PDB file of C-alpha atoms in Angstrom:
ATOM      1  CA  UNK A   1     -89.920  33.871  47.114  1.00 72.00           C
ATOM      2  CA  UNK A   2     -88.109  32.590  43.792  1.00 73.00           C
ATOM      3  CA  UNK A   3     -90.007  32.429  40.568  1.00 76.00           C
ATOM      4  CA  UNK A   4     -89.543  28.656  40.526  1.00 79.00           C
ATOM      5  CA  UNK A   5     -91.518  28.591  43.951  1.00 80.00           C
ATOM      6  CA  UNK A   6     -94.214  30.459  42.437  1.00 82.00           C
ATOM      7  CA  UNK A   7     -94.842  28.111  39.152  1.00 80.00           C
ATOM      8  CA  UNK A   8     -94.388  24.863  42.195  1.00 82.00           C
ATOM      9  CA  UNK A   9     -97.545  26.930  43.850  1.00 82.00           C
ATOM     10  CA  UNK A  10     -99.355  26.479  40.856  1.00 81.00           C
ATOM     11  CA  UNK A  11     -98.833  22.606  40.185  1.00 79.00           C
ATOM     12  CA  UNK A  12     -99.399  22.254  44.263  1.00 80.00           C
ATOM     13  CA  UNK A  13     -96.304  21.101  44.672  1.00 84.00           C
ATOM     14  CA  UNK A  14     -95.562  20.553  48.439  1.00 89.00           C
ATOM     15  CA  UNK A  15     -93.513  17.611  49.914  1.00 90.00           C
ATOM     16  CA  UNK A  16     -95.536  14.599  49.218  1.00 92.00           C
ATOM     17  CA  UNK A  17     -96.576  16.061  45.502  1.00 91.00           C
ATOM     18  CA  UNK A  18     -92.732  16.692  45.014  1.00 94.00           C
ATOM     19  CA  UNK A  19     -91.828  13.214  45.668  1.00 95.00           C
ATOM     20  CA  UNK A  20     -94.420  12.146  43.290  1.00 95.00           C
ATOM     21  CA  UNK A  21     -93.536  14.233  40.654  1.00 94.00           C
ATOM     22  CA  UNK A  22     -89.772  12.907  41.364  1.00 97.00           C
ATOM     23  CA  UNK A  23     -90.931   9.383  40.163  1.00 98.00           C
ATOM     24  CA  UNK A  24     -89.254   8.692  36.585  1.00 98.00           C
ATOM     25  CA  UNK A  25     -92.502   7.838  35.135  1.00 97.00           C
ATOM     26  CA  UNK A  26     -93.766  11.463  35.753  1.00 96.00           C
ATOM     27  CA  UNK A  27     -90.597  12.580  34.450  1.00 96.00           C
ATOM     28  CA  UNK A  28     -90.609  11.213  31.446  1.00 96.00           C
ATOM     29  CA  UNK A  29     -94.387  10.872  30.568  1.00 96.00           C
ATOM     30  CA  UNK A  30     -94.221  14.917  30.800  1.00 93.00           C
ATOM     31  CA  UNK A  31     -92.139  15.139  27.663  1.00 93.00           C
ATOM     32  CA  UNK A  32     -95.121  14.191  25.790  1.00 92.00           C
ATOM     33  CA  UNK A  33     -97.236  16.930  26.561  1.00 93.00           C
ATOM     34  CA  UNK A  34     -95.556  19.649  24.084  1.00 93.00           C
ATOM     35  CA  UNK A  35     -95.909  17.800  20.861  1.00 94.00           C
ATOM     36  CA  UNK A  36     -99.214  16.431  21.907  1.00 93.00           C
ATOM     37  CA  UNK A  37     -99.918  20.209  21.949  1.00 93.00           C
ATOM     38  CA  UNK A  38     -98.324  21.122  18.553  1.00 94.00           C
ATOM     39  CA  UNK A  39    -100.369  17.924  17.137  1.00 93.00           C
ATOM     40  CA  UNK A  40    -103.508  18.629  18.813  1.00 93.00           C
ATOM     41  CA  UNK A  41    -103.536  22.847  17.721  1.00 92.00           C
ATOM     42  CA  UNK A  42    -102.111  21.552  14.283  1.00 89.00           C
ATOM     43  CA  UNK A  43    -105.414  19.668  13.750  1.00 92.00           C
ATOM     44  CA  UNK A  44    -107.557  22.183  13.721  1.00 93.00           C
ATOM     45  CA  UNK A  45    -107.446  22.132   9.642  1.00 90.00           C
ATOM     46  CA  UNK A  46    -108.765  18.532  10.042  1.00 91.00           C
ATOM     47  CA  UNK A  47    -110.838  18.960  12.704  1.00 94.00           C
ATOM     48  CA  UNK A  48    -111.957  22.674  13.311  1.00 93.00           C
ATOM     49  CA  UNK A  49    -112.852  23.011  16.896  1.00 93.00           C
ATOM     50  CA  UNK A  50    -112.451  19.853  17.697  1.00 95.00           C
ATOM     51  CA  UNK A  51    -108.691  20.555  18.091  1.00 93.00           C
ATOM     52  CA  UNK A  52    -109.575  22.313  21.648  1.00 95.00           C
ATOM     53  CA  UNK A  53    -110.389  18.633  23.537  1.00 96.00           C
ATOM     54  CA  UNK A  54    -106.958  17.048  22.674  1.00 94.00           C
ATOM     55  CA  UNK A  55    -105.329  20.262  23.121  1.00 93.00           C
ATOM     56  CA  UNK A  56    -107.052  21.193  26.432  1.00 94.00           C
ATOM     57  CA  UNK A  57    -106.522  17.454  27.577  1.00 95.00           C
ATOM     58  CA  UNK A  58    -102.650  17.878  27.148  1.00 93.00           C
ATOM     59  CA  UNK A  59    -102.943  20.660  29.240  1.00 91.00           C
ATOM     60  CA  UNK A  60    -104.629  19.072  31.726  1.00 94.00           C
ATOM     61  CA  UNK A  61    -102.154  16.258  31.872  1.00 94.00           C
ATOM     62  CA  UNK A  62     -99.350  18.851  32.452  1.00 91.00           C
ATOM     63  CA  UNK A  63    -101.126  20.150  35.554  1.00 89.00           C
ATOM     64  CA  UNK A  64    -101.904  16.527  36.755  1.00 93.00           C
ATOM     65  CA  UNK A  65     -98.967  14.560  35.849  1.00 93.00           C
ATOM     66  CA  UNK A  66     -96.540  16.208  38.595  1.00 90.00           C
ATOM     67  CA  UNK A  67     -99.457  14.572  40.973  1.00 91.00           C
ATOM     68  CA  UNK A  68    -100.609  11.788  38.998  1.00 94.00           C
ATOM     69  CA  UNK A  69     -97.723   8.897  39.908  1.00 96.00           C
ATOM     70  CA  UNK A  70     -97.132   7.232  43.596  1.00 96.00           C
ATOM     71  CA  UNK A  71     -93.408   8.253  45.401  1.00 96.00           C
ATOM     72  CA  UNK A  72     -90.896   6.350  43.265  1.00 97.00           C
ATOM     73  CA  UNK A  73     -89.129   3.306  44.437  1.00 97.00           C
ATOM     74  CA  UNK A  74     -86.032   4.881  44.325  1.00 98.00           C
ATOM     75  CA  UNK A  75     -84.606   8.227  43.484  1.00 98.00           C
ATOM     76  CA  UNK A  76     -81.092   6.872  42.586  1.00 97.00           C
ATOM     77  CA  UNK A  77     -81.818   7.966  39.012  1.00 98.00           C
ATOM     78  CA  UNK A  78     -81.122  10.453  36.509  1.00 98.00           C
ATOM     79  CA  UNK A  79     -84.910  12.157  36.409  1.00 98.00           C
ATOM     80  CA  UNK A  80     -85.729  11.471  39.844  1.00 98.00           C
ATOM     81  CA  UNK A  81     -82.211  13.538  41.290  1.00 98.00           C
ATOM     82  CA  UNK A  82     -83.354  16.211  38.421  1.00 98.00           C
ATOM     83  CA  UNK A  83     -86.663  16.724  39.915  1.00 97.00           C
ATOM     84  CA  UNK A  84     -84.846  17.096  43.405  1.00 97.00           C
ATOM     85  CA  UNK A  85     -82.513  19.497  42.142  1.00 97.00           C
ATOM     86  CA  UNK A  86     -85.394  21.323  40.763  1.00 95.00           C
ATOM     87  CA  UNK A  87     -86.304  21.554  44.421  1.00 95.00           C
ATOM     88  CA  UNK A  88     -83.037  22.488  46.058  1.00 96.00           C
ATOM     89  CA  UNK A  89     -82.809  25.627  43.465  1.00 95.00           C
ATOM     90  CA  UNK A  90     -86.614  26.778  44.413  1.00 92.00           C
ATOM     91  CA  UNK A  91     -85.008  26.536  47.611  1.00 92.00           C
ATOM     92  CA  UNK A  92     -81.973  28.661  47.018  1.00 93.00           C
ATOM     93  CA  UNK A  93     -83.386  31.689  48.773  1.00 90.00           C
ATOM     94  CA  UNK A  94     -83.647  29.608  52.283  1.00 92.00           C
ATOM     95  CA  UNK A  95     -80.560  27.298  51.868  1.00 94.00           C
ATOM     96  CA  UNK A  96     -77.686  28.963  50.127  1.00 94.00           C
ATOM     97  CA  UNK A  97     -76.347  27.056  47.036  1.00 95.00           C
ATOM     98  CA  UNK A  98     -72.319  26.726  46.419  1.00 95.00           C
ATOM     99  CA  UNK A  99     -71.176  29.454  44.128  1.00 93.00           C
ATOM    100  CA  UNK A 100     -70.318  27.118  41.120  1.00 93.00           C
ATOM    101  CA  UNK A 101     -74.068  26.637  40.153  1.00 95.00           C
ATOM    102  CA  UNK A 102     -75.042  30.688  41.262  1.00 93.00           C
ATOM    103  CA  UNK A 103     -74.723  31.133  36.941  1.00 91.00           C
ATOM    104  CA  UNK A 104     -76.347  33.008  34.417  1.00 94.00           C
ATOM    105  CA  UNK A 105     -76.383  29.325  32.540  1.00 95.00           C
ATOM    106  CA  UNK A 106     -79.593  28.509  34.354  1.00 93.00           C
ATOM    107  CA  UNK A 107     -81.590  31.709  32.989  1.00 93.00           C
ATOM    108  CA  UNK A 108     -79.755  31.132  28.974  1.00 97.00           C
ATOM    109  CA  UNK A 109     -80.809  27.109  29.698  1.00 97.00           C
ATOM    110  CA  UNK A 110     -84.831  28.492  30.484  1.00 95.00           C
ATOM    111  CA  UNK A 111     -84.981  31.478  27.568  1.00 97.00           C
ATOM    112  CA  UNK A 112     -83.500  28.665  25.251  1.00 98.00           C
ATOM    113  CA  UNK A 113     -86.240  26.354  26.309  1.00 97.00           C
ATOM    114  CA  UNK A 114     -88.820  29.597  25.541  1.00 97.00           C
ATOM    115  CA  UNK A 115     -87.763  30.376  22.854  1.00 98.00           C
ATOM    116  CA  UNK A 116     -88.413  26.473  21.342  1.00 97.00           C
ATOM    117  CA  UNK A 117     -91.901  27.207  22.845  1.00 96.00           C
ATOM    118  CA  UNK A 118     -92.546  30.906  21.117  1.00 96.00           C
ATOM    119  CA  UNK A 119     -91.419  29.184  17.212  1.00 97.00           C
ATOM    120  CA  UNK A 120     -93.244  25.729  18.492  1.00 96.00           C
ATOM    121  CA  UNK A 121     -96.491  28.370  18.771  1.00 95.00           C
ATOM    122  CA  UNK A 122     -95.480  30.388  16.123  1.00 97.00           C
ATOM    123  CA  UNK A 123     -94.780  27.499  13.824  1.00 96.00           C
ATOM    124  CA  UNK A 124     -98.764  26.277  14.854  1.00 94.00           C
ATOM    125  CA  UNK A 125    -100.516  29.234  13.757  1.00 94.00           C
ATOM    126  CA  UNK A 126     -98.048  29.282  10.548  1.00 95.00           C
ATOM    127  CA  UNK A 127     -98.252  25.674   9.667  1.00 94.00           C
ATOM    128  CA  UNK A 128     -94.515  25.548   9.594  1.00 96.00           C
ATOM    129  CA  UNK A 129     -93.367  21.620   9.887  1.00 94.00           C
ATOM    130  CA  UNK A 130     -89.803  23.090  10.390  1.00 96.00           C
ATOM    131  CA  UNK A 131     -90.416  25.746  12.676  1.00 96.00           C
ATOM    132  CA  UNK A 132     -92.394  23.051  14.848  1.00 96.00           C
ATOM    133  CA  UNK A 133     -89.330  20.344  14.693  1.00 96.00           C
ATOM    134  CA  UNK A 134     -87.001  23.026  15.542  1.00 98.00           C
ATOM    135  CA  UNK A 135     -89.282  24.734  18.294  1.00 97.00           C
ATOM    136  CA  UNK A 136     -90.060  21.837  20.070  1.00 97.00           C
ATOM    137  CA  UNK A 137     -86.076  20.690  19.748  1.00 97.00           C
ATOM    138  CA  UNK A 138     -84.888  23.668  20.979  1.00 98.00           C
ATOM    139  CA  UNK A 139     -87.815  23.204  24.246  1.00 97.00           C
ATOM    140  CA  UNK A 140     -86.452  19.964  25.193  1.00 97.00           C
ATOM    141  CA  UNK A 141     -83.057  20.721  24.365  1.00 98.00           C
ATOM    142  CA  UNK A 142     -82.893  23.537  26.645  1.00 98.00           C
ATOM    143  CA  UNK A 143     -84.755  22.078  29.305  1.00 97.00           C
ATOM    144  CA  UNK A 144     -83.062  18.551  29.312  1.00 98.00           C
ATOM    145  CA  UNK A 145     -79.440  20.881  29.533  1.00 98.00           C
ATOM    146  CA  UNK A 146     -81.414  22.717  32.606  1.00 97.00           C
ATOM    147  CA  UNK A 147     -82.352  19.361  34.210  1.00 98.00           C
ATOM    148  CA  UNK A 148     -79.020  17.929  34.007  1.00 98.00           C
ATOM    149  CA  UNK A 149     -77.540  20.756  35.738  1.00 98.00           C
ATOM    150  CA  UNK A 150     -80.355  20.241  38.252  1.00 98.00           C
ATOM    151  CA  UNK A 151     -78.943  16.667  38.735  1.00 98.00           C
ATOM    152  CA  UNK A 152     -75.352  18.114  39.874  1.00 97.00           C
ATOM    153  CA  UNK A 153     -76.918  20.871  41.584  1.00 98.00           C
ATOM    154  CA  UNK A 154     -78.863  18.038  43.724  1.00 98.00           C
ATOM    155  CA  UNK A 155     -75.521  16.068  43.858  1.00 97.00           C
ATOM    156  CA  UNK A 156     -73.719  18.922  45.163  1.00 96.00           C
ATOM    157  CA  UNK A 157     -75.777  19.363  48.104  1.00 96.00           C
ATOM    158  CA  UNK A 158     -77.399  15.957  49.003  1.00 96.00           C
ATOM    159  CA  UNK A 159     -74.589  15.514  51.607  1.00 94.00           C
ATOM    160  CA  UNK A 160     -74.966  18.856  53.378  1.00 91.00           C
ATOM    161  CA  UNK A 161     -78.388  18.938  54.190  1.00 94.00           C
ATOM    162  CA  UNK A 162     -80.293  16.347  56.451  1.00 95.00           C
ATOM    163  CA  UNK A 163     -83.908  16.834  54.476  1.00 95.00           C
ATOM    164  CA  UNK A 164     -82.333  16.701  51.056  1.00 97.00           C
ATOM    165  CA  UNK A 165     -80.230  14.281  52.246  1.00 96.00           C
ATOM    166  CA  UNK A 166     -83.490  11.941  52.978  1.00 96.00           C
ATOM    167  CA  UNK A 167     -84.894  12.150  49.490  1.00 96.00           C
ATOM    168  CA  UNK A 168     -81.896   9.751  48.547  1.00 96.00           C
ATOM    169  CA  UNK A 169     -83.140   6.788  48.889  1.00 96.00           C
TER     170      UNK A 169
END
């Protein structure tokens, strides 16, 4: 079972959820969550405790939101065919992938995007403004790299497989 399987597991991510999550709106609305965190843990200078609620909600949201939004109309767009490819690399261990994606680029793209994450924490419990901009750049930099490679990989193999084939619609 590949790691990526594992985290879908968590967010419950079987067919039907998958399609939902492939809907742009889910897509996109999920780039909120991290500096809605940052914010929210920032606050707790202003608002002590308090901080936890908007914090914990933005947590919530990024369990819910792959589940929250109906199938989108079409998938014939950039974040939808990301969300795909997302699948057909969880799926690598069943249906081979061609060679040209089987890269280290994939693992640099993800310890990039953790690495924003680890300063965009750091720079929380530090109060560092820059260390936040940067941390939280360096997250969606990283990931946004990762999901346009997941957009080729989903390209790639559309053609050669009947179910991924039917997600193009």
């Amino acid at each position: 079972m590949t790691l990526e399987r594992k985290v879908a597991n968590v967010f419950q991510l079987d067919d039907e959820n998958w399609m939902k999550h492939s809907n742009p709106w889910s897509v996109w609305t999920r780039y909120s969550v991290l500096p809605f965190i940052v914010l929210a843990f920032w606050s707790r200078t202003w608002i002590g405790w308090w901080c936890l609620i908007p914090g914990l909600a933005s947590l919530f949201w990024m369990f819910l939101n792959p589940i929250f939004f109906n199938r989108p109309a079409s998938t014939r767009n950039w974040a939808s065919k990301s969300v795909l490819g997302e699948r057909v690399y969880l799926n690598r261990d069943k249906i081979d992938i061609p060679d040209i994606h089987k890269t280290p680029l994939f693992s640099l793209l993800n310890l990039i995007s953790s690495v924003g994450m680890l300063l965009a924490i750091w720079a929380i419990v530090y109060y560092s403004v820059w260390g936040a901009v940067l941390g939280v750049s360096l997250a969606y930099i990283g990931k946004s790299w990762y999901l346009d490679r997941m957009v080729w990989l989903y390209e790639s193999m559309k053609n050669n497989n009947a179910e991924y084939k039917s997600w193009d619609y």
